PDB file of C-alpha atoms in Angstrom:
ATOM      1  CA  MET A   1     -54.749 -28.479  -6.757  1.00 46.00           C
ATOM      2  CA  SER A   2     -54.087 -27.912  -3.397  1.00 51.00           C
ATOM      3  CA  ALA A   3     -55.779 -25.206  -1.292  1.00 57.00           C
ATOM      4  CA  GLU A   4     -52.037 -24.398  -0.841  1.00 56.00           C
ATOM      5  CA  HIS A   5     -51.608 -23.854  -4.798  1.00 60.00           C
ATOM      6  CA  THR A   6     -54.682 -21.611  -4.632  1.00 60.00           C
ATOM      7  CA  ALA A   7     -53.393 -19.612  -1.396  1.00 65.00           C
ATOM      8  CA  GLU A   8     -50.016 -18.678  -3.676  1.00 82.00           C
ATOM      9  CA  CYS A   9     -51.719 -17.716  -6.630  1.00 92.00           C
ATOM     10  CA  ARG A  10     -51.813 -14.265  -7.363  1.00 93.00           C
ATOM     11  CA  ARG A  11     -55.661 -13.873  -9.152  1.00 94.00           C
ATOM     12  CA  CYS A  12     -57.181 -15.646  -5.845  1.00 93.00           C
ATOM     13  CA  ARG A  13     -55.674 -13.375  -4.076  1.00 94.00           C
ATOM     14  CA  GLU A  14     -56.591 -10.056  -5.841  1.00 95.00           C
ATOM     15  CA  LEU A  15     -59.877 -11.205  -5.517  1.00 96.00           C
ATOM     16  CA  ASP A  16     -60.015 -12.322  -2.197  1.00 95.00           C
ATOM     17  CA  LEU A  17     -58.190  -8.719  -1.155  1.00 97.00           C
ATOM     18  CA  ASP A  18     -61.469  -6.777  -3.457  1.00 98.00           C
ATOM     19  CA  GLU A  19     -64.127  -9.202  -1.758  1.00 98.00           C
ATOM     20  CA  ALA A  20     -63.073  -8.373   1.251  1.00 98.00           C
ATOM     21  CA  GLU A  21     -63.094  -4.531   0.485  1.00 98.00           C
ATOM     22  CA  ALA A  22     -66.183  -4.765  -1.110  1.00 98.00           C
ATOM     23  CA  ARG A  23     -67.895  -5.922   2.079  1.00 98.00           C
ATOM     24  CA  ARG A  24     -66.136  -3.076   4.221  1.00 98.00           C
ATOM     25  CA  GLU A  25     -67.449  -0.794   1.907  1.00 98.00           C
ATOM     26  CA  ARG A  26     -70.233  -2.806   1.764  1.00 98.00           C
ATOM     27  CA  ASP A  27     -71.552  -3.321  -1.874  1.00 98.00           C
ATOM     28  CA  GLY A  28     -72.705  -6.526  -1.843  1.00 98.00           C
ATOM     29  CA  SER A  29     -73.426  -6.891  -5.925  1.00 98.00           C
ATOM     30  CA  ARG A  30     -69.437  -6.464  -6.520  1.00 98.00           C
ATOM     31  CA  ALA A  31     -68.670  -8.592  -3.476  1.00 98.00           C
ATOM     32  CA  THR A  32     -71.055 -11.345  -4.941  1.00 98.00           C
ATOM     33  CA  ASP A  33     -69.135 -10.460  -8.735  1.00 98.00           C
ATOM     34  CA  CYS A  34     -65.953 -11.076  -6.738  1.00 98.00           C
ATOM     35  CA  ARG A  35     -66.408 -14.594  -5.215  1.00 96.00           C
ATOM     36  CA  VAL A  36     -68.513 -15.202  -8.754  1.00 96.00           C
ATOM     37  CA  LEU A  37     -65.159 -14.403 -10.535  1.00 96.00           C
ATOM     38  CA  ARG A  38     -63.076 -16.821  -8.130  1.00 94.00           C
ATOM     39  CA  ARG A  39     -65.290 -19.807  -8.623  1.00 94.00           C
ATOM     40  CA  ARG A  40     -64.192 -19.167 -12.203  1.00 94.00           C
ATOM     41  CA  HIS A  41     -60.693 -18.458 -12.303  1.00 94.00           C
ATOM     42  CA  LEU A  42     -60.392 -21.410 -10.143  1.00 92.00           C
ATOM     43  CA  ALA A  43     -62.432 -23.632 -12.697  1.00 93.00           C
ATOM     44  CA  ALA A  44     -60.235 -22.481 -15.545  1.00 93.00           C
ATOM     45  CA  GLU A  45     -57.018 -21.917 -13.675  1.00 90.00           C
ATOM     46  CA  HIS A  46     -56.833 -24.254 -11.051  1.00 89.00           C
ATOM     47  CA  GLY A  47     -59.263 -27.310 -12.536  1.00 88.00           C
ATOM     48  CA  GLU A  48     -61.319 -27.140  -9.282  1.00 83.00           C
ATOM     49  CA  ARG A  49     -64.979 -28.025  -9.586  1.00 78.00           C
ATOM     50  CA  ALA A  50     -68.395 -25.822  -7.299  1.00 65.00           C
ATOM     51  CA  ALA A  51     -69.069 -27.546  -4.877  1.00 61.00           C
TER      52      ALA A  51
END
């Protein structure tokens, strides 16, 4: 799936926003969790493989 489609995905946006908030709050553990969840979501819902 293209970057266009992931940009339109509500869950992708939610995870990105959650990660940004965690970084603003200097919560590295939560930011990492968001990145892991986003990668899992991309693989499951968008068919993207981890780099």
